[in-house]
CSV table of C-alpha atoms in Angstrom, one decimal:
chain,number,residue,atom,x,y,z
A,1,UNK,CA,8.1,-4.8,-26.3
A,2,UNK,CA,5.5,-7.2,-24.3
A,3,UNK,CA,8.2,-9.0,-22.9
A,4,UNK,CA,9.6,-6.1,-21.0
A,5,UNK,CA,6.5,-4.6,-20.5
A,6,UNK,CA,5.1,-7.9,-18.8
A,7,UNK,CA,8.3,-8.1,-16.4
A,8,UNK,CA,7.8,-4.6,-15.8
A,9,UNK,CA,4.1,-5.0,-14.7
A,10,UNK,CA,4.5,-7.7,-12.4
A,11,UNK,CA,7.6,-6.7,-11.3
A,12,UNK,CA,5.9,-4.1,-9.8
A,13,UNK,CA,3.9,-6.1,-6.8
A,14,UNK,CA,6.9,-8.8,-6.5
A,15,UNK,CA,7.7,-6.9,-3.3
A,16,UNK,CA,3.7,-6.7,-2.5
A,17,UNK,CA,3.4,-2.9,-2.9
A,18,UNK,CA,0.4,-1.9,-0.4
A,19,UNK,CA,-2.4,0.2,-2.1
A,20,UNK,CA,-3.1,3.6,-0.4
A,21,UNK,CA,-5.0,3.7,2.1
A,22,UNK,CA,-8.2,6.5,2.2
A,23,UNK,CA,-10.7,6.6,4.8
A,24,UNK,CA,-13.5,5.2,2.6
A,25,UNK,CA,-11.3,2.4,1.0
A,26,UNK,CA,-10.2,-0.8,2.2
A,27,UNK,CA,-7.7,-3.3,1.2
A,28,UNK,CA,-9.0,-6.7,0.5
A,29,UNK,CA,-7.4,-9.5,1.9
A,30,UNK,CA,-4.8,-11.6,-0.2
A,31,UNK,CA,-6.2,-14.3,-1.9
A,32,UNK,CA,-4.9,-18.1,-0.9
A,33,UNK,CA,-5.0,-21.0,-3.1
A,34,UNK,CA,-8.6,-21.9,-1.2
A,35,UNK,CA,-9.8,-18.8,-2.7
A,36,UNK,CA,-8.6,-19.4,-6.1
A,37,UNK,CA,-10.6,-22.9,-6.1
A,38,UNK,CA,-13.7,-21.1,-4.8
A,39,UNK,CA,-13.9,-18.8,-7.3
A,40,UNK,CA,-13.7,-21.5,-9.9
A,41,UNK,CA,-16.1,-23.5,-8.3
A,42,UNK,CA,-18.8,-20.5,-8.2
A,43,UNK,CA,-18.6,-19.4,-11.9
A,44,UNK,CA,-20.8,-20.8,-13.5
A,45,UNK,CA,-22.3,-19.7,-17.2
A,46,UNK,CA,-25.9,-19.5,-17.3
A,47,UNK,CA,-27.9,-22.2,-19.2
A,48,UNK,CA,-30.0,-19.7,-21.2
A,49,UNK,CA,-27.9,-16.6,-22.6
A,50,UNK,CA,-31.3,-14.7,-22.5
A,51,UNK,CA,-32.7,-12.9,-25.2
A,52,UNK,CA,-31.6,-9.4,-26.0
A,53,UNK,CA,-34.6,-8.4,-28.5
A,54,UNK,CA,-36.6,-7.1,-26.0
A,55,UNK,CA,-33.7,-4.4,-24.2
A,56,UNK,CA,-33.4,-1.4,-26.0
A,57,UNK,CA,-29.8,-1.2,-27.6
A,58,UNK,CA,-28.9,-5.1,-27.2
A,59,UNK,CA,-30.5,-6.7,-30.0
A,60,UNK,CA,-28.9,-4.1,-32.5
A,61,UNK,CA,-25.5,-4.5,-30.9
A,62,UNK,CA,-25.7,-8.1,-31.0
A,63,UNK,CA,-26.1,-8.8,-34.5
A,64,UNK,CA,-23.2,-6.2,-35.2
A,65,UNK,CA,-21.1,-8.2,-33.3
A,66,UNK,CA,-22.0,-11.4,-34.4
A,67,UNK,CA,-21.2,-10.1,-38.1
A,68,UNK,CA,-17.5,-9.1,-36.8
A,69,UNK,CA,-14.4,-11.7,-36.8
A,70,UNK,CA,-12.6,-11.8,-33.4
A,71,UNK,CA,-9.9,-13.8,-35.8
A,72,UNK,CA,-9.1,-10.9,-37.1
A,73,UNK,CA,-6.5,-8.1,-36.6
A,74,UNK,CA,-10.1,-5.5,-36.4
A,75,UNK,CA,-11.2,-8.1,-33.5
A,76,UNK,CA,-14.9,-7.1,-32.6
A,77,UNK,CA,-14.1,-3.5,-32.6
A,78,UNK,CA,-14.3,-3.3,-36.4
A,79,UNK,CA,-11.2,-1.8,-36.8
A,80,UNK,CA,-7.6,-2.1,-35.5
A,81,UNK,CA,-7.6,-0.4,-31.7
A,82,UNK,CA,-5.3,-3.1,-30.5
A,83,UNK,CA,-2.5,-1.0,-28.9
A,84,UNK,CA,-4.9,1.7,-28.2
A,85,UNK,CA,-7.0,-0.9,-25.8
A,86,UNK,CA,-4.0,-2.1,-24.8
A,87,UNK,CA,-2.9,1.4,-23.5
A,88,UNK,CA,-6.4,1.8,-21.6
A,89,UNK,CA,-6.1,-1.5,-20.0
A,90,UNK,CA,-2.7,-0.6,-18.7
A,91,UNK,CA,-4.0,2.4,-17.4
A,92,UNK,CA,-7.1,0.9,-16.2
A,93,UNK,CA,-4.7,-1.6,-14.2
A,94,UNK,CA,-2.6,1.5,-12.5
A,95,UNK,CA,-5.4,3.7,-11.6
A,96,UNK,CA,-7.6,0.3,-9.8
A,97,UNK,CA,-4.1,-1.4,-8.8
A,98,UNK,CA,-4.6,-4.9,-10.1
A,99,UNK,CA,-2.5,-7.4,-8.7
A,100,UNK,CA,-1.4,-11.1,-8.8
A,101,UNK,CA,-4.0,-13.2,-8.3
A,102,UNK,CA,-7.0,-10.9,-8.1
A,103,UNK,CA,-10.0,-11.7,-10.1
A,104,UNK,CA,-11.1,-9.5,-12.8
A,105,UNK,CA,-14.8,-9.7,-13.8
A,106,UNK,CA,-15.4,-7.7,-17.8
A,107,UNK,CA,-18.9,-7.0,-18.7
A,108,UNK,CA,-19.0,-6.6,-22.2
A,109,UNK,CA,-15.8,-8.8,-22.8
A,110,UNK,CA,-15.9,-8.8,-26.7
A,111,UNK,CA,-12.7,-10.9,-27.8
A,112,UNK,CA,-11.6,-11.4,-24.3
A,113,UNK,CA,-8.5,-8.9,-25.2
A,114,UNK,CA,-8.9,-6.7,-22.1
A,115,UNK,CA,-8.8,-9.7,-19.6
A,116,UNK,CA,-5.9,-11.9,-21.4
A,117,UNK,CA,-3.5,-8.8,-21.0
A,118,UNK,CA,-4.6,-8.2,-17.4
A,119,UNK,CA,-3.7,-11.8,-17.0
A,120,UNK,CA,-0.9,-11.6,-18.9
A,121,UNK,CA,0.4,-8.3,-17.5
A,122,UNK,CA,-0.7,-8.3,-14.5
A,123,UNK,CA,-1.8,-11.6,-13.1
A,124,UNK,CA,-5.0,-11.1,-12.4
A,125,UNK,CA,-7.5,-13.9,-12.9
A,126,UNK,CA,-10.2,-12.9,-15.6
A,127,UNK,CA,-13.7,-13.6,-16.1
A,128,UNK,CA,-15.7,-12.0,-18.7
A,129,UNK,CA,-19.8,-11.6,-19.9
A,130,UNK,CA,-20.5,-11.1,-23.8
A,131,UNK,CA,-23.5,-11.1,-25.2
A,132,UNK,CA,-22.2,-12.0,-29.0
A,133,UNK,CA,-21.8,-16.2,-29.1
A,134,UNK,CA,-19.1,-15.8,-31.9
A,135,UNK,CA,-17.3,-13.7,-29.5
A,136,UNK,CA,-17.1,-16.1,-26.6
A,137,UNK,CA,-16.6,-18.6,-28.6
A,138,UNK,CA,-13.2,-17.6,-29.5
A,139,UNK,CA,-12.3,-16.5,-26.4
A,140,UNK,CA,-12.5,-19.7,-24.8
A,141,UNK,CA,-10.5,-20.9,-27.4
A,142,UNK,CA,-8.1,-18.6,-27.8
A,143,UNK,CA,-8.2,-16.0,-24.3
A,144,UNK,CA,-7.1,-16.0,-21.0
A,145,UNK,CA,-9.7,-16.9,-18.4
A,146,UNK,CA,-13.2,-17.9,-17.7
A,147,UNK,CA,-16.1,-16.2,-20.6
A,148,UNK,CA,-19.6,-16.9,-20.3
A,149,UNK,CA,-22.3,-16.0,-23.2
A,150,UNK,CA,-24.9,-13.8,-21.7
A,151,UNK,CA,-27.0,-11.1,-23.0
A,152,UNK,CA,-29.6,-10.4,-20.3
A,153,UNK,CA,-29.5,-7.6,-17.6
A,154,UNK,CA,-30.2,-10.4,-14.8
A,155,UNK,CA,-27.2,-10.7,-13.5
A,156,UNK,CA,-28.0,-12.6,-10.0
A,157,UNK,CA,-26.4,-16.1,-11.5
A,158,UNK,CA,-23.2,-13.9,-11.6
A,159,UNK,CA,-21.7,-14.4,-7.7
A,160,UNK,CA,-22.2,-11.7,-5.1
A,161,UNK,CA,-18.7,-10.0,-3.3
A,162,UNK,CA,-16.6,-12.4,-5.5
A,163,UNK,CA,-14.7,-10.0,-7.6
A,164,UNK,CA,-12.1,-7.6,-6.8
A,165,UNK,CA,-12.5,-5.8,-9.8
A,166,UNK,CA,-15.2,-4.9,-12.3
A,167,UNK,CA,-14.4,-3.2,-15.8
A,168,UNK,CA,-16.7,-2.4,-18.8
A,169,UNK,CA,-15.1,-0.7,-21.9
A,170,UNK,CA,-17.4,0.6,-25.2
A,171,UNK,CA,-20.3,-1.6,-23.5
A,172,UNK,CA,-23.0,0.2,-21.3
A,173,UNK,CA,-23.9,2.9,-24.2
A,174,UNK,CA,-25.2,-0.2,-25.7
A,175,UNK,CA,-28.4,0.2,-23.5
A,176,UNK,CA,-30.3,2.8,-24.5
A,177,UNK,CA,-32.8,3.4,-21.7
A,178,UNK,CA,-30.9,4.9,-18.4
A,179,UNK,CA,-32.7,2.3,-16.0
A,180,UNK,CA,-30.8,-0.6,-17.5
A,181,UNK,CA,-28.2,1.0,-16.9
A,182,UNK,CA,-28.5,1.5,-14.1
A,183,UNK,CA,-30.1,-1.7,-13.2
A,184,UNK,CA,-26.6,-3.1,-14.5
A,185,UNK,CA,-24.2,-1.4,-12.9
A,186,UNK,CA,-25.9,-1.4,-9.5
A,187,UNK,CA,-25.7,-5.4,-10.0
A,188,UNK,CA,-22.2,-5.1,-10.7
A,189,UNK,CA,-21.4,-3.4,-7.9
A,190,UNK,CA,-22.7,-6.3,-5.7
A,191,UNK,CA,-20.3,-8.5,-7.5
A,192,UNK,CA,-17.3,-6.7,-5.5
A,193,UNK,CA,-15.8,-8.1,-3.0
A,194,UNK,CA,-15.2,-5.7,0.2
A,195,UNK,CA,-12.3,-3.0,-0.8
A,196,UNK,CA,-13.1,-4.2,-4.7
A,197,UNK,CA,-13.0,-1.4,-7.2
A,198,UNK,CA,-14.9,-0.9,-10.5
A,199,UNK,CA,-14.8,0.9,-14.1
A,200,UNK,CA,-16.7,2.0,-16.8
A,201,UNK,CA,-15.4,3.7,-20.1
């Protein structure tokens, strides 16, 4: 039940459980409410979503998921893998140790399902990229958190060290050629804040 399973999730950092420590790893510093406002105030979507015709992959994935209803049960997925993503993003959550108040950055957010149960479950304050304007669309109207529509690989408008944690699900095999992705996910990693930690699947 969602119910329980939310209580259960942030039950689990209501006595601030400290993340383990490793030599290469550090713990980022609590945020306070000044924080919180900062990171509001620094999002911003970018005026031009870019053109994806020209990036090998992103022009074909685009128009598939412009075609797809985020209204329904299939969302943009094409069919129904709602408890299955669920699953991953609770799993996702353990193995990166989200907690209350942390900001959540999704490349490739789709419906904005991923970062309305890491809100929902865990707290976390979500913020996602999608390059299909149907998609975004309904996740500002109907998701949890910040979504912007943007389907370039430039991703300096996106906030340097802001993010505690960066996830990408079903997204990056998009790009075809291996230097975009790499180009993207050695932006993203800039987007981390000191101690932040990152995902792709």
């Amino acid at each position: 039940h969602d119910d329980l399973l939310v209580r259960r999730c942030l039950q689990r950092w209501a006595s601030e459980v400290r993340w383990p420590r490793h030599a290469s790893h550090q713990t980022p510093k609590p945020l306070n409410e000044a924080d919180r406002r900062a990171g509001v105030a620094m999002w911003r979507c970018p005026g031009d979503p870019a053109t994806t015709g020209s990036i090998a992959g992103q022009g074909a994935a685009a128009r598939k998921y412009e075609q797809r209803s985020c209204a329904r049960p299939s969302g943009s997925w094409g069919f129904n893998i709602g408890p299955q993503l669920k699953c991953v993003l609770i799993a996702v959550a353990e193995m990166l140790q989200f907690r209350p108040g942390r900001r959540l950055l999704d490349w490739g957010s789709g419906c904005g399902w991923f970062v309305s149960w890491a809100s929902a479950l865990y707290g976390t304050q979500g913020y996602g990229i999608d390059l299909a304007a149907a998609s975004v669309a309904w996740s500002r109207r109907f998701a949890i958190g910040d979504f912007c529509h943007y389907g370039g690989l430039d991703l300096r408008w996106v906030p340097a060290s802001l993010f505690d944690y960066v996830t990408s699900f079903w997204s990056l095999y998009h790009l075809l050629s291996k230097p975009d992705q790499c180009s993207v996910i050695g932006q993203l990693v800039t987007k981390l804040r000191v101690g932040g930690r990152m995902w792709f699947g």
